[in-house]
Each structure stands twice: as structure tokens, then as C-alpha cells.
PDB file of C-alpha atoms and ligand atoms in Angstrom:
ATOM      1  CA  MET I  89      40.274 222.671  48.122  1.00 95.00           C
ATOM      2  CA  LYS I  90      38.045 225.256  46.526  1.00 98.00           C
ATOM      3  CA  ALA I  91      38.104 228.896  47.593  1.00 98.00           C
ATOM      4  CA  SER I  92      35.012 229.979  49.503  1.00 97.00           C
ATOM      5  CA  ARG I  93      33.934 232.153  52.394  1.00 96.00           C
ATOM      6  CA  ASP I  94      36.353 231.765  55.339  1.00 96.00           C
ATOM      7  CA  SER I  95      39.148 230.281  53.280  1.00 97.00           C
ATOM      8  CA  VAL I  96      42.447 232.084  52.860  1.00 97.00           C
ATOM      9  CA  VAL I  97      43.858 232.584  49.383  1.00 98.00           C
ATOM     10  CA  ALA I  98      47.292 233.710  48.258  1.00 97.00           C
ATOM     11  CA  LEU I  99      47.352 235.326  44.839  1.00 97.00           C
ATOM     12  CA  HIS I 100      49.130 237.541  42.395  1.00 97.00           C
ATOM     13  CA  TYR I 101      47.162 240.053  40.369  1.00 97.00           C
ATOM     14  CA  ILE I 102      47.582 242.614  37.638  1.00 97.00           C
ATOM     15  CA  LEU I 103      45.007 245.398  37.512  1.00 97.00           C
ATOM     16  CA  LYS I 104      44.317 247.134  34.212  1.00 97.00           C
ATOM     17  CA  VAL I 105      42.005 250.040  33.470  1.00 95.00           C
ATOM     18  CA  LEU I 106      41.191 250.680  29.798  1.00 93.00           C
ATOM     19  CA  GLY I 107      44.006 248.336  28.808  1.00 93.00           C
ATOM     20  CA  GLU I 108      46.637 250.134  30.888  1.00 95.00           C
ATOM     21  CA  GLN I 109      48.302 248.385  33.789  1.00 96.00           C
ATOM     22  CA  VAL I 110      47.813 250.425  36.961  1.00 93.00           C
ATOM     23  CA  GLU I 111      48.856 247.936  39.624  1.00 93.00           C
ATOM     24  CA  SER I 112      50.696 244.652  39.867  1.00 96.00           C
ATOM     25  CA  SER I 113      51.379 242.555  42.932  1.00 95.00           C
ATOM     26  CA  ARG I 114      54.512 241.340  41.164  1.00 93.00           C
ATOM     27  CA  ASP I 115      56.096 244.766  41.633  1.00 90.00           C
ATOM     28  CA  GLY I 116      58.158 244.016  44.712  1.00 85.00           C
ATOM     29  CA  ASP I 117      56.699 240.505  44.746  1.00 81.00           C
ATOM     30  CA  GLN I 118      53.844 241.393  47.069  1.00 89.00           C
ATOM     31  CA  THR I 119      51.790 238.231  47.153  1.00 93.00           C
ATOM     32  CA  LEU I 120      48.330 239.120  48.401  1.00 94.00           C
ATOM     33  CA  HIS I 121      46.933 237.032  51.267  1.00 95.00           C
ATOM     34  CA  VAL I 122      43.202 237.396  51.733  1.00 96.00           C
ATOM     35  CA  LEU I 123      40.549 235.968  54.024  1.00 97.00           C
ATOM     36  CA  LEU I 124      37.505 235.599  51.777  1.00 97.00           C
ATOM     37  CA  GLY I 125      34.075 236.819  52.860  1.00 96.00           C
ATOM     38  CA  HIS I 126      35.320 239.527  55.223  1.00 95.00           C
ATOM     39  CA  GLY I 127      35.353 242.600  53.009  1.00 92.00           C
ATOM     40  CA  GLN I 128      39.093 242.502  52.311  1.00 92.00           C
ATOM     41  CA  LEU I 129      38.509 242.571  48.551  1.00 94.00           C
ATOM     42  CA  ILE I 130      36.074 244.400  46.298  1.00 95.00           C
ATOM     43  CA  PRO I 131      32.928 242.248  45.804  1.00 96.00           C
ATOM     44  CA  GLY I 132      33.580 241.532  42.098  1.00 97.00           C
ATOM     45  CA  LEU I 133      36.936 239.977  42.858  1.00 97.00           C
ATOM     46  CA  GLU I 134      35.597 237.996  45.809  1.00 97.00           C
ATOM     47  CA  SER I 135      32.884 236.399  43.699  1.00 97.00           C
ATOM     48  CA  ALA I 136      35.351 235.655  40.867  1.00 98.00           C
ATOM     49  CA  LEU I 137      37.535 233.726  43.328  1.00 98.00           C
ATOM     50  CA  GLU I 138      34.656 231.647  44.689  1.00 97.00           C
ATOM     51  CA  GLY I 139      35.099 227.957  43.799  1.00 98.00           C
ATOM     52  CA  ARG I 140      38.598 228.359  42.315  1.00 98.00           C
ATOM     53  CA  GLU I 141      41.501 226.120  43.202  1.00 98.00           C
ATOM     54  CA  ALA I 142      45.228 226.722  43.657  1.00 98.00           C
ATOM     55  CA  GLY I 143      47.066 226.867  40.335  1.00 98.00           C
ATOM     56  CA  GLU I 144      44.203 228.483  38.412  1.00 98.00           C
ATOM     57  CA  SER I 145      44.761 231.661  36.431  1.00 98.00           C
ATOM     58  CA  PHE I 146      41.859 233.745  35.216  1.00 98.00           C
ATOM     59  CA  SER I 147      40.830 237.190  34.059  1.00 98.00           C
ATOM     60  CA  VAL I 148      37.793 239.050  35.288  1.00 98.00           C
ATOM     61  CA  GLU I 149      36.230 242.394  34.459  1.00 98.00           C
ATOM     62  CA  VAL I 150      34.668 244.096  37.469  1.00 98.00           C
ATOM     63  CA  ALA I 151      32.021 246.785  36.876  1.00 97.00           C
ATOM     64  CA  PRO I 152      32.036 249.891  39.139  1.00 96.00           C
ATOM     65  CA  ASP I 153      29.049 248.540  41.100  1.00 96.00           C
ATOM     66  CA  ASP I 154      31.112 245.520  42.145  1.00 97.00           C
ATOM     67  CA  GLY I 155      34.285 247.578  42.455  1.00 96.00           C
ATOM     68  CA  TYR I 156      34.765 251.009  43.985  1.00 92.00           C
ATOM     69  CA  GLY I 157      31.316 252.343  43.127  1.00 93.00           C
ATOM     70  CA  GLU I 158      30.174 255.045  40.728  1.00 94.00           C
ATOM     71  CA  ARG I 159      31.729 258.511  40.841  1.00 91.00           C
ATOM     72  CA  ARG I 160      29.770 261.012  42.942  1.00 90.00           C
ATOM     73  CA  ASP I 161      29.372 264.653  41.909  1.00 88.00           C
ATOM     74  CA  ASN I 162      30.210 267.339  44.462  1.00 87.00           C
ATOM     75  CA  ALA I 163      32.871 265.173  46.015  1.00 90.00           C
ATOM     76  CA  ILE I 164      35.457 267.980  46.256  1.00 94.00           C
ATOM     77  CA  GLN I 165      36.499 268.750  49.821  1.00 93.00           C
ATOM     78  CA  ARG I 166      38.890 271.370  51.219  1.00 95.00           C
ATOM     79  CA  VAL I 167      41.278 269.790  53.706  1.00 94.00           C
ATOM     80  CA  PRO I 168      44.063 271.355  55.850  1.00 93.00           C
ATOM     81  CA  LYS I 169      47.509 270.267  54.703  1.00 93.00           C
ATOM     82  CA  LYS I 170      48.307 268.710  58.064  1.00 89.00           C
ATOM     83  CA  TYR I 171      46.079 265.783  57.193  1.00 89.00           C
ATOM     84  CA  PHE I 172      48.490 264.746  54.431  1.00 89.00           C
ATOM     85  CA  LYS I 173      51.780 263.007  55.072  1.00 84.00           C
ATOM     86  CA  ASN I 174      53.233 264.279  51.781  1.00 88.00           C
ATOM     87  CA  ALA I 175      51.599 267.729  51.551  1.00 90.00           C
ATOM     88  CA  ALA I 176      54.707 269.423  50.107  1.00 91.00           C
ATOM     89  CA  LYS I 177      54.754 267.116  47.101  1.00 94.00           C
ATOM     90  CA  LEU I 178      51.082 267.227  46.130  1.00 95.00           C
ATOM     91  CA  LYS I 179      50.100 268.222  42.610  1.00 96.00           C
ATOM     92  CA  PRO I 180      46.706 268.293  40.874  1.00 96.00           C
ATOM     93  CA  GLY I 181      45.728 264.925  39.473  1.00 92.00           C
ATOM     94  CA  MET I 182      47.867 263.006  41.928  1.00 93.00           C
ATOM     95  CA  ALA I 183      46.406 260.137  43.917  1.00 88.00           C
ATOM     96  CA  THR I 184      47.211 260.329  47.602  1.00 90.00           C
ATOM     97  CA  VAL I 185      46.039 259.154  50.973  1.00 88.00           C
ATOM     98  CA  LEU I 186      44.187 261.273  53.493  1.00 86.00           C
ATOM     99  CA  SER I 187      44.471 260.477  57.205  1.00 82.00           C
ATOM    100  CA  LEU I 188      40.980 260.730  58.675  1.00 79.00           C
ATOM    101  CA  ARG I 189      40.326 262.444  61.992  1.00 76.00           C
ATOM    102  CA  GLU I 190      38.310 259.449  63.157  1.00 79.00           C
ATOM    103  CA  GLY I 191      41.239 257.187  62.287  1.00 80.00           C
ATOM    104  CA  GLY I 192      41.899 255.228  59.141  1.00 81.00           C
ATOM    105  CA  GLN I 193      42.797 256.478  55.689  1.00 83.00           C
ATOM    106  CA  ARG I 194      41.067 257.275  52.447  1.00 84.00           C
ATOM    107  CA  ALA I 195      42.376 257.250  48.885  1.00 84.00           C
ATOM    108  CA  VAL I 196      41.682 260.605  47.193  1.00 89.00           C
ATOM    109  CA  THR I 197      42.758 262.560  44.129  1.00 91.00           C
ATOM    110  CA  VAL I 198      44.297 266.029  44.438  1.00 95.00           C
ATOM    111  CA  HIS I 199      42.146 268.670  42.736  1.00 94.00           C
ATOM    112  CA  LYS I 200      43.865 271.934  43.697  1.00 96.00           C
ATOM    113  CA  VAL I 201      46.713 272.846  46.058  1.00 96.00           C
ATOM    114  CA  GLY I 202      46.436 276.067  48.093  1.00 96.00           C
ATOM    115  CA  MET I 203      48.702 277.724  50.671  1.00 95.00           C
ATOM    116  CA  THR I 204      47.417 275.870  53.709  1.00 96.00           C
ATOM    117  CA  THR I 205      44.725 273.628  52.273  1.00 96.00           C
ATOM    118  CA  VAL I 206      44.311 271.067  49.552  1.00 96.00           C
ATOM    119  CA  ASP I 207      41.110 270.501  47.579  1.00 96.00           C
ATOM    120  CA  VAL I 208      40.655 266.800  47.041  1.00 95.00           C
ATOM    121  CA  ASP I 209      38.226 264.700  45.089  1.00 94.00           C
ATOM    122  CA  THR I 210      37.028 262.157  47.632  1.00 90.00           C
ATOM    123  CA  ASN I 211      35.833 259.760  44.981  1.00 90.00           C
ATOM    124  CA  HIS I 212      38.007 256.696  45.119  1.00 85.00           C
ATOM    125  CA  PRO I 213      40.530 256.999  42.258  1.00 81.00           C
ATOM    126  CA  MET I 214      39.075 253.780  40.811  1.00 88.00           C
ATOM    127  CA  ALA I 215      35.437 254.859  41.214  1.00 91.00           C
ATOM    128  CA  GLY I 216      33.359 254.697  38.048  1.00 94.00           C
ATOM    129  CA  LYS I 217      35.931 252.546  36.285  1.00 94.00           C
ATOM    130  CA  ALA I 218      35.702 249.035  34.912  1.00 97.00           C
ATOM    131  CA  LEU I 219      38.570 247.071  36.406  1.00 97.00           C
ATOM    132  CA  ASN I 220      40.288 244.228  34.584  1.00 98.00           C
ATOM    133  CA  PHE I 221      42.124 241.794  36.804  1.00 98.00           C
ATOM    134  CA  ASP I 222      44.466 239.026  35.718  1.00 98.00           C
ATOM    135  CA  VAL I 223      44.651 236.731  38.716  1.00 98.00           C
ATOM    136  CA  GLU I 224      46.961 233.846  39.469  1.00 98.00           C
ATOM    137  CA  LEU I 225      45.727 231.843  42.425  1.00 98.00           C
ATOM    138  CA  LEU I 226      48.728 230.407  44.256  1.00 98.00           C
ATOM    139  CA  GLU I 227      47.235 228.860  47.359  1.00 97.00           C
ATOM    140  CA  VAL I 228      43.885 228.054  48.958  1.00 98.00           C
ATOM    141  CA  ARG I 229      43.759 226.945  52.576  1.00 97.00           C
ATOM    142  CA  GLU I 230      41.461 226.981  55.556  1.00 97.00           C
ATOM    143  CA  ALA I 231      41.683 230.012  57.798  1.00 97.00           C
ATOM    144  CA  SER I 232      43.076 229.600  61.293  1.00 95.00           C
ATOM    145  CA  ALA I 233      40.852 230.380  64.270  1.00 96.00           C
ATOM    146  CA  GLU I 234      42.961 233.466  64.867  1.00 94.00           C
ATOM    147  CA  GLU I 235      42.495 234.724  61.305  1.00 95.00           C
ATOM    148  CA  LEU I 236      38.718 234.263  61.550  1.00 96.00           C
ATOM    149  CA  GLN I 237      38.708 236.154  64.830  1.00 95.00           C
ATOM    150  CA  HIS I 238      40.732 239.016  63.335  1.00 94.00           C
ATOM    151  CA  GLY I 239      38.750 239.087  60.092  1.00 94.00           C
ATOM    152  CA  HIS I 240      41.856 239.078  57.900  1.00 94.00           C
ATOM    153  CA  ALA I 241      44.508 236.702  56.588  1.00 95.00           C
ATOM    154  CA  HIS I 242      47.922 236.369  58.145  1.00 93.00           C
ATOM    155  CA  GLY I 243      50.614 236.052  55.496  1.00 86.00           C
ATOM    156  CA  PRO I 244      53.858 234.218  56.142  1.00 82.00           C
ATOM    157  CA  ASP I 245      55.502 237.530  57.084  1.00 74.00           C
ATOM    158  CA  THR I 246      52.705 238.736  59.354  1.00 67.00           C
ATOM    159  CA  PRO I 247      53.767 238.563  62.978  1.00 65.00           C
ATOM    160  CA  SER I 248      51.199 237.135  65.338  1.00 66.00           C
ATOM    161  CA  HIS I 249      49.222 239.941  66.985  1.00 75.00           C
TER     162      HIS I 249
HETATM  163 ZN1   ZN Z 573      45.453 239.572  62.633  1.00 90.15          ZN
END
């Protein structure tokens, strides 16, 4: 079957920025399971998967608009260290994850480390960058009723919840 909204795909991907590999799902063999059409992927990757079938491999370049957006100016924020799990190890330039007060997490880049606070750039580390994905589509299947209800795919290792 062809991948489309509400189908579940299993895939491997390599992400490159300016020719440099920055991420690979093959590190640790982390096959990605995704329910299409529910905001689990950046839009550029979702649309590149549309209509593909299991066994296809393809490359796609995703512009910032269809990726993590353009970089915003004035995106530096001062944040108490307690909002970081790894505050002791932070160094300028490092990508890290900020736990938000309202719940959830945000990827940020460390700008400056102070005594009790950290200045972070809240632009997504991939903002403003053209992303090159090499994708290998392993499986396309229909989503279960439970997956549609949850709005995400359940991989083989995902316990029912
Ligand atoms: Zn679920």
C-alpha cells in the first residue's frame, strides 16, 4: 500500500546538514515508527513520504519553512539551572533540552553558562537550516484504531497504553 495520511510507516533515516551527518536512526538501530498526518514529522518529510511504498529509498532536501522554521533574532533567554537535567555539564554551543514549566521539553542551544542561570538560544538547533534526509522506507501499514485515537504510531516495542 502507499503511504498517506493515517497510515503508519517504519523507516530508517540519515539527516545531513551541509553535507555533514548529524543524525542517523541506524545508530542503535532505532527504526522510526510514525503515524502520518498527525504532526509527528516535520512537514517536508511528511510530504516526501506521501505515496511511497515499502522498500523505497529516496533523498529529500527540506527547506527551513518545511522543517524547523527560520531562525528568530532575540531568541536568547535566561533560565535557572534547575530547568536542565544536565546543568553541570553545559557548555556554550551545546545542544540540550529544556524542561518547560507547563510540561514538555524544548530543544535549545547553550549560549552562556552563569553561576545559577544558563542563557539559551531558544531557536531550534535545526532552525534556518536546509535538511537533507536519506530515507529508507521499511514498512507501510494501516494504523490501528488505538493509534489513530492516540495520534501516534505504536512500534513493536511500544507497550499498549
Ligand atoms: Zn499510544
